[in-house]
XYZ file of N, CA and C in Angstrom:
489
model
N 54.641 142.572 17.872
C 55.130 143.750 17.230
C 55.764 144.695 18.249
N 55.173 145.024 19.539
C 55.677 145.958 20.314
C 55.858 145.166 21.696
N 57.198 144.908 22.031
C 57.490 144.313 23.042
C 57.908 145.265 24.437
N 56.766 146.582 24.336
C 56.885 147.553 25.589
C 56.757 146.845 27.115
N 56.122 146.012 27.070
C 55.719 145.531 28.246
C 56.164 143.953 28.804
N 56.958 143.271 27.418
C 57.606 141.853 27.520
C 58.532 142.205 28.812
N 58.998 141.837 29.362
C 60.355 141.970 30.905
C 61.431 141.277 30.098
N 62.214 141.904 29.700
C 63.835 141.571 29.402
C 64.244 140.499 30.146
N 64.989 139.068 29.487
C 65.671 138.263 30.611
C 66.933 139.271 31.527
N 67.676 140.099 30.776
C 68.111 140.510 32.065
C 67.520 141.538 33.209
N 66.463 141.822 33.065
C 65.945 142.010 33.863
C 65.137 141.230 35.262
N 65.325 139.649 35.017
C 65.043 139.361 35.767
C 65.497 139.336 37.157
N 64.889 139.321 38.575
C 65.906 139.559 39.447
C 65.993 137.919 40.272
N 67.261 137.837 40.762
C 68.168 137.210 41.107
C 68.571 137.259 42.502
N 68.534 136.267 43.776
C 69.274 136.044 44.545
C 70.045 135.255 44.512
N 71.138 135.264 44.909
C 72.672 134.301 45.015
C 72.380 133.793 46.723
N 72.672 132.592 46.722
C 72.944 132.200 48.110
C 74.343 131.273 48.182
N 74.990 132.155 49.182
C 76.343 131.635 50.087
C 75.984 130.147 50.591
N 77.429 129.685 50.245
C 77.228 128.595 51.666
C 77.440 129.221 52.858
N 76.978 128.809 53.971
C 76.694 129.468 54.958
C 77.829 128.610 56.297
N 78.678 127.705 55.563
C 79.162 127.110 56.701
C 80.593 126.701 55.720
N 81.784 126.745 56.175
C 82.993 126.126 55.403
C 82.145 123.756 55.469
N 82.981 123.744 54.681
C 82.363 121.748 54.363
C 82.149 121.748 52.552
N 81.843 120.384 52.863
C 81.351 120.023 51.579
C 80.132 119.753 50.984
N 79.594 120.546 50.570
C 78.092 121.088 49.658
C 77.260 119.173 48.855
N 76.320 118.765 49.763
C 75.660 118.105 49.298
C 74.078 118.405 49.032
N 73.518 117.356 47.679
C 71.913 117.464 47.615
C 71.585 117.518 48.448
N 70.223 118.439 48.878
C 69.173 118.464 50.278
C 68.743 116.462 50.111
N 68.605 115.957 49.208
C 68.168 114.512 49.353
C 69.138 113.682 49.976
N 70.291 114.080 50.580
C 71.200 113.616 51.194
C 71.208 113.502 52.558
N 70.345 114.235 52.907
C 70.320 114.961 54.651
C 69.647 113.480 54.882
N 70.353 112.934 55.870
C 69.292 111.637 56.633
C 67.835 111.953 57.704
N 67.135 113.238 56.728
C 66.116 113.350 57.683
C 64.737 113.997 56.778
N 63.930 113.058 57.169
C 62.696 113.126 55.844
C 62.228 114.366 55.758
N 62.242 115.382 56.811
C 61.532 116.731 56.733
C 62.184 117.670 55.672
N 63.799 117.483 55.867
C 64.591 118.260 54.722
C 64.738 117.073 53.247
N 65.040 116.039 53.630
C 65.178 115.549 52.176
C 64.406 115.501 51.215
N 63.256 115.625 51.972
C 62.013 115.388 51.028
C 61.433 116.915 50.608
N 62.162 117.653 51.350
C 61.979 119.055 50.984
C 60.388 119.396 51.429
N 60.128 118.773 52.747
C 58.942 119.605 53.126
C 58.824 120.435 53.601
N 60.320 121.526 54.179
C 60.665 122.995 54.265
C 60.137 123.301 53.037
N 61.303 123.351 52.176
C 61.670 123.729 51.122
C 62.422 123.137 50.467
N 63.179 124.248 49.140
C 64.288 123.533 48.544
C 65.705 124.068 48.359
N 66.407 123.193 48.384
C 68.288 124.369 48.462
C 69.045 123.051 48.514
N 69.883 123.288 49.531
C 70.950 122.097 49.551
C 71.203 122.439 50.955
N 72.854 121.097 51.350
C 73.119 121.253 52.770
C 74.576 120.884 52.282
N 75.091 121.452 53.626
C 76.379 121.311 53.716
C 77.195 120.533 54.834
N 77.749 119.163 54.664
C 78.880 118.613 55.847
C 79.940 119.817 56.535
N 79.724 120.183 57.489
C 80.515 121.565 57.806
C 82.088 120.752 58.616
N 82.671 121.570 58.163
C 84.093 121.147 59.283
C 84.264 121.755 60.090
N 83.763 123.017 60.253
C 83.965 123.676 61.389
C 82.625 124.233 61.856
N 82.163 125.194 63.203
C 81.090 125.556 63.404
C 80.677 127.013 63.158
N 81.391 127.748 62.385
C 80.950 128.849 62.304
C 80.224 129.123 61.320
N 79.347 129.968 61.244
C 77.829 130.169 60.713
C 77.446 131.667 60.033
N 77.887 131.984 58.716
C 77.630 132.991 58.144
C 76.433 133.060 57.389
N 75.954 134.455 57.279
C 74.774 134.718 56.034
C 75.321 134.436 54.814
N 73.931 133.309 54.313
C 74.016 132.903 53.140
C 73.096 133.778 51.930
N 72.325 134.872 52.583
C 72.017 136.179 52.272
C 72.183 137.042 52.756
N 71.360 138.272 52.381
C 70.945 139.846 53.153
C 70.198 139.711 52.892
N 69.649 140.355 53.959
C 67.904 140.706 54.514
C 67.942 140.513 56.075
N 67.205 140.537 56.498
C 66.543 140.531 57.652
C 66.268 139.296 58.725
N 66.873 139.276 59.536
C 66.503 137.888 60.571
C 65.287 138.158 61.097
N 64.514 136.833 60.844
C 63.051 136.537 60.750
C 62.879 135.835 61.925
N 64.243 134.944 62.324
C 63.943 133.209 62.729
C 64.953 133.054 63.267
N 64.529 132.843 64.889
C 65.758 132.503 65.468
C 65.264 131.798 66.853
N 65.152 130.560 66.917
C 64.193 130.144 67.697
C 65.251 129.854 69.286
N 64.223 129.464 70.038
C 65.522 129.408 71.536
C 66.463 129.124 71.277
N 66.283 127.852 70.871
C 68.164 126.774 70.841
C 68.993 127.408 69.922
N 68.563 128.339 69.348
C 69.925 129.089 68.094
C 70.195 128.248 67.225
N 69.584 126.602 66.967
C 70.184 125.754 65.877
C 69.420 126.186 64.463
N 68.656 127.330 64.576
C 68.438 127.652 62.790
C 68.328 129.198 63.027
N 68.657 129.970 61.539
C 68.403 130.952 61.660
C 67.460 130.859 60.238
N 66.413 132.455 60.318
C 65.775 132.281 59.226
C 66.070 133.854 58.507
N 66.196 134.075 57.505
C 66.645 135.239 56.750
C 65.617 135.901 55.511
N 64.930 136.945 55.604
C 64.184 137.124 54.313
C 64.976 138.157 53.870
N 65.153 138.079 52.559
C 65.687 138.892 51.475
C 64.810 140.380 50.989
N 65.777 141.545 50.352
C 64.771 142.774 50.430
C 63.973 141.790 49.031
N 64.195 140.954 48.263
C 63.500 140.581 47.591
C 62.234 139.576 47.884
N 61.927 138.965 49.365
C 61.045 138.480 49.765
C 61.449 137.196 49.791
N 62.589 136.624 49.118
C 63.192 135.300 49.615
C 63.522 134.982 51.138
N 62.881 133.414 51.491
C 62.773 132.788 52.702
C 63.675 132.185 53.148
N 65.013 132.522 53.916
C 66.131 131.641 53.504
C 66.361 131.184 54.751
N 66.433 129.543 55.293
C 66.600 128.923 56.643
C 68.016 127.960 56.196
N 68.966 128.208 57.665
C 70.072 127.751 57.735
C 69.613 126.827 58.851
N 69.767 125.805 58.940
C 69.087 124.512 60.261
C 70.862 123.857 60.487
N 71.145 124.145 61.560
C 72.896 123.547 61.924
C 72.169 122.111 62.076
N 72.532 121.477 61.785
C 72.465 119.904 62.531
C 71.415 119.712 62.771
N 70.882 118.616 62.561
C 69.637 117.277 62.767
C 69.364 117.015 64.470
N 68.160 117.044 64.760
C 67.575 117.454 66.170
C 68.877 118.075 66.461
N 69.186 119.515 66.541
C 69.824 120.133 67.574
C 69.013 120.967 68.376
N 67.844 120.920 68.098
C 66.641 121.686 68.888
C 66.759 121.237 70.407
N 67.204 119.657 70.238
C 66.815 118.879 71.727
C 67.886 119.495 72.573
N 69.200 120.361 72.358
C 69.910 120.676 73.102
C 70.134 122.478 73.550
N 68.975 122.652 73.315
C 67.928 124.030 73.696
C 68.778 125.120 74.095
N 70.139 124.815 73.210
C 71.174 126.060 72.780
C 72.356 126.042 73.373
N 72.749 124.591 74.081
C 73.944 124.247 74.379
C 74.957 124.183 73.399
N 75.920 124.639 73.256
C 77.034 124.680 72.432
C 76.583 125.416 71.329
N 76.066 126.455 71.303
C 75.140 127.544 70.111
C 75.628 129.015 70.927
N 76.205 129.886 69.775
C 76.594 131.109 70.473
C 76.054 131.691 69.296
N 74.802 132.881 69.430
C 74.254 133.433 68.560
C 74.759 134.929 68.313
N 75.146 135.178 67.188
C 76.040 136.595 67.104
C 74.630 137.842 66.443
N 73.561 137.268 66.176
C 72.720 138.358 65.775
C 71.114 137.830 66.683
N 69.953 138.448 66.235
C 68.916 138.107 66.966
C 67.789 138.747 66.025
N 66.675 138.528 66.413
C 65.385 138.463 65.342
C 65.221 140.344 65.036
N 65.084 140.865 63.849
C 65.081 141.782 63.654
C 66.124 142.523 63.018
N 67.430 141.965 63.466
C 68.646 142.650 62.835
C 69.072 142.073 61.151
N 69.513 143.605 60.830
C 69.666 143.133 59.461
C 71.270 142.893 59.112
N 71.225 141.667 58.534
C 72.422 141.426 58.224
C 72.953 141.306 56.633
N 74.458 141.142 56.622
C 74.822 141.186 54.607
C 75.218 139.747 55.126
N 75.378 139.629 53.217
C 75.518 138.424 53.287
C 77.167 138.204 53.759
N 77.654 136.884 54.238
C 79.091 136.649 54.674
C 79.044 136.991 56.036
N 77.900 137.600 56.594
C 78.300 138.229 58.450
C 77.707 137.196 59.114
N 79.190 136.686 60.240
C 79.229 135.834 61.110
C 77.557 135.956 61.803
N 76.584 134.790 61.540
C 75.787 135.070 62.653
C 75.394 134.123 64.054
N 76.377 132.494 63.872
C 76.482 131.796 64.804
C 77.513 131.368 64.794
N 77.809 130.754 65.965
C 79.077 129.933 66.610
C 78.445 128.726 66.915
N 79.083 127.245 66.768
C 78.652 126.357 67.424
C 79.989 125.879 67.629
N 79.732 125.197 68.938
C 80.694 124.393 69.276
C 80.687 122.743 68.896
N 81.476 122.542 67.472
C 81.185 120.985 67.557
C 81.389 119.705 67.923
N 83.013 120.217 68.863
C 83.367 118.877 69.600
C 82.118 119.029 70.854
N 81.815 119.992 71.136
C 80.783 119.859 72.302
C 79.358 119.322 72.024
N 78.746 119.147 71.134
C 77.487 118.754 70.070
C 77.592 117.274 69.379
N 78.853 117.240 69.078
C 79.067 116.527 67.717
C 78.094 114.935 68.118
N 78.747 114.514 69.867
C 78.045 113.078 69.723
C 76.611 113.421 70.735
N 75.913 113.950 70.277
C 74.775 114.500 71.142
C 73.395 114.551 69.911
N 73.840 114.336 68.835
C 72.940 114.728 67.641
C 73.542 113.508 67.038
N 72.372 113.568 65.747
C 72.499 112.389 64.554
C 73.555 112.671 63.227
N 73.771 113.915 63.406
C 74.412 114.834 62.256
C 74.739 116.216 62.541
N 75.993 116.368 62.064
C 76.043 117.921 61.875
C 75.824 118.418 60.524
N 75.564 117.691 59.460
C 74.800 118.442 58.330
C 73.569 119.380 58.543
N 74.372 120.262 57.435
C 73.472 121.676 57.766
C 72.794 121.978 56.434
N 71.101 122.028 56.532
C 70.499 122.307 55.371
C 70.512 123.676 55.375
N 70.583 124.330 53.806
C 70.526 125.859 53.821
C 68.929 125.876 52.925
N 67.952 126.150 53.312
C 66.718 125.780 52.777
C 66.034 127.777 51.933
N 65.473 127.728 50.810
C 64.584 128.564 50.395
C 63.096 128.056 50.735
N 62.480 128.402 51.927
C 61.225 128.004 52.465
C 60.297 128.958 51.396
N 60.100 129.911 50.646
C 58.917 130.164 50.101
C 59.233 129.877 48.966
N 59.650 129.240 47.923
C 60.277 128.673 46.771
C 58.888 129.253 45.706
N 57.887 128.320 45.818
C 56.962 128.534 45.049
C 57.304 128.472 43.598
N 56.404 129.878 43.223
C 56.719 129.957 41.521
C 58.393 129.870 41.096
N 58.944 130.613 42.053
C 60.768 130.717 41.465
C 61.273 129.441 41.493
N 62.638 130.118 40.606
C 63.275 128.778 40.653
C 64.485 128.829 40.967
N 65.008 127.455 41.525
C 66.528 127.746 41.770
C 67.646 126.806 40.545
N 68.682 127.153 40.851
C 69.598 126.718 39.503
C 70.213 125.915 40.070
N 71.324 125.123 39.454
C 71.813 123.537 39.818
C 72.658 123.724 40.676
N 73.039 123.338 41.527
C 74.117 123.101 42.872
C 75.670 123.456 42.458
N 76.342 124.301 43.073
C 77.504 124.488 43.031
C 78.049 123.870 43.717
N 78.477 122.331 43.810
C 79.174 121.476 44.774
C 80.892 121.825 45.138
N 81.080 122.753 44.448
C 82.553 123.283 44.390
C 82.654 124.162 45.340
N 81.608 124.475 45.433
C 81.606 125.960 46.553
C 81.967 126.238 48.083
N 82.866 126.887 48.456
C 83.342 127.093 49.844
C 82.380 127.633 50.487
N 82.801 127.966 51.610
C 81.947 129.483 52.333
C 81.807 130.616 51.747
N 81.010 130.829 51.688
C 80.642 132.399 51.143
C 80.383 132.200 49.932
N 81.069 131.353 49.130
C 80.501 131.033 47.950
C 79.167 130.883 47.043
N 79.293 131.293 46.305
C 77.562 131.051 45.174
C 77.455 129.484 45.115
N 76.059 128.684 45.948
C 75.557 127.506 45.863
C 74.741 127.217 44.603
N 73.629 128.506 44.895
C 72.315 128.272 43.896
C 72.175 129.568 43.862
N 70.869 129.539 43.157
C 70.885 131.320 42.721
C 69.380 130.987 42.445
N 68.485 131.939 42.845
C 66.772 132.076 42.931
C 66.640 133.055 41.966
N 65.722 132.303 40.870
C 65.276 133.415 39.749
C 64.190 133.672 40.398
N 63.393 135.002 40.227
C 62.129 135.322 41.144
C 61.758 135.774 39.808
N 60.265 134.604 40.063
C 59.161 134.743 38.440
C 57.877 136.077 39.000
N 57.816 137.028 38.202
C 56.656 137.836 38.534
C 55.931 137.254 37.604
């Protein structure tokens, strides 16, 4: 009878996530590496990049930015966990050909340049330059179906956040 307290669907809130790299947008089950395919980060997708530059695929806050610069991690003012991982073991090259444009603490929007990689310098040094864009606290929310059309900067997926 009195729906004072039901939450309106449009009220629900919503993050959009960018691709974070120009390429072509594949399933996370695509990545040739069991930690992301199997989604024991999390869940999102990855992208074949053609080039190496590295934008926010949100806003919020850099969380995660470990020596080698090959991932960054991003939480949202909404509490979304968002990890960009450049390339498959690029850890082992402990930030060679990685030029990091932000650092842990700074807040960034979404679309702002926050790495450089160099990929003719990388490219035969690693197994892949596929880049997973991962939602590490996923949990109750959910994300929506893959925008495989999507450029840089573009809307991939979009995180409904369940209260």
């Amino acid at each position: 009878m009195f729906n004072f307290f039901k939450k309106k669907k449009n009220d629900e809130k919503k993050v959009s996530i960018a691709s974070p790299v120009n390429g072509k947008v594949v399933k996370l089950e695509e990545v040739p590496d069991p930690v992301f395919a199997e989604k024991m980060v999390g869940d999102g997708f990855a992208v074949i990049p053609s080039d190496g530059e590295v934008f926010a695929p949100v806003s919020g806050e850099v969380t995660l930015q470990p020596d080698g610069y090959h991932a960054i991690g991003i939480k949202t003012d909404e509490g979304i966990e968002v990890l960009v991982h450049f390339g498959l073991e690029t850890v082992e090259l402990k930030g060679d050909g990685f030029t990091p444009h932000i650092k842990v603490g700074d807040r960034v929007n979404k679309g702002d340049k926050v790495l450089s990689v160099d990929i003719e310098k990388i490219k035969d040094k690693v197994p892949s330059l596929i880049t997973p864009c991962i939602v590490a606290n996923l949990e109750a929310n959910t994300l929506s179906e893959i925008n495989f059309d999507a450029n840089c900067g573009d809307e991939v997926q979009t995180v409904t956040i369940v209260e």
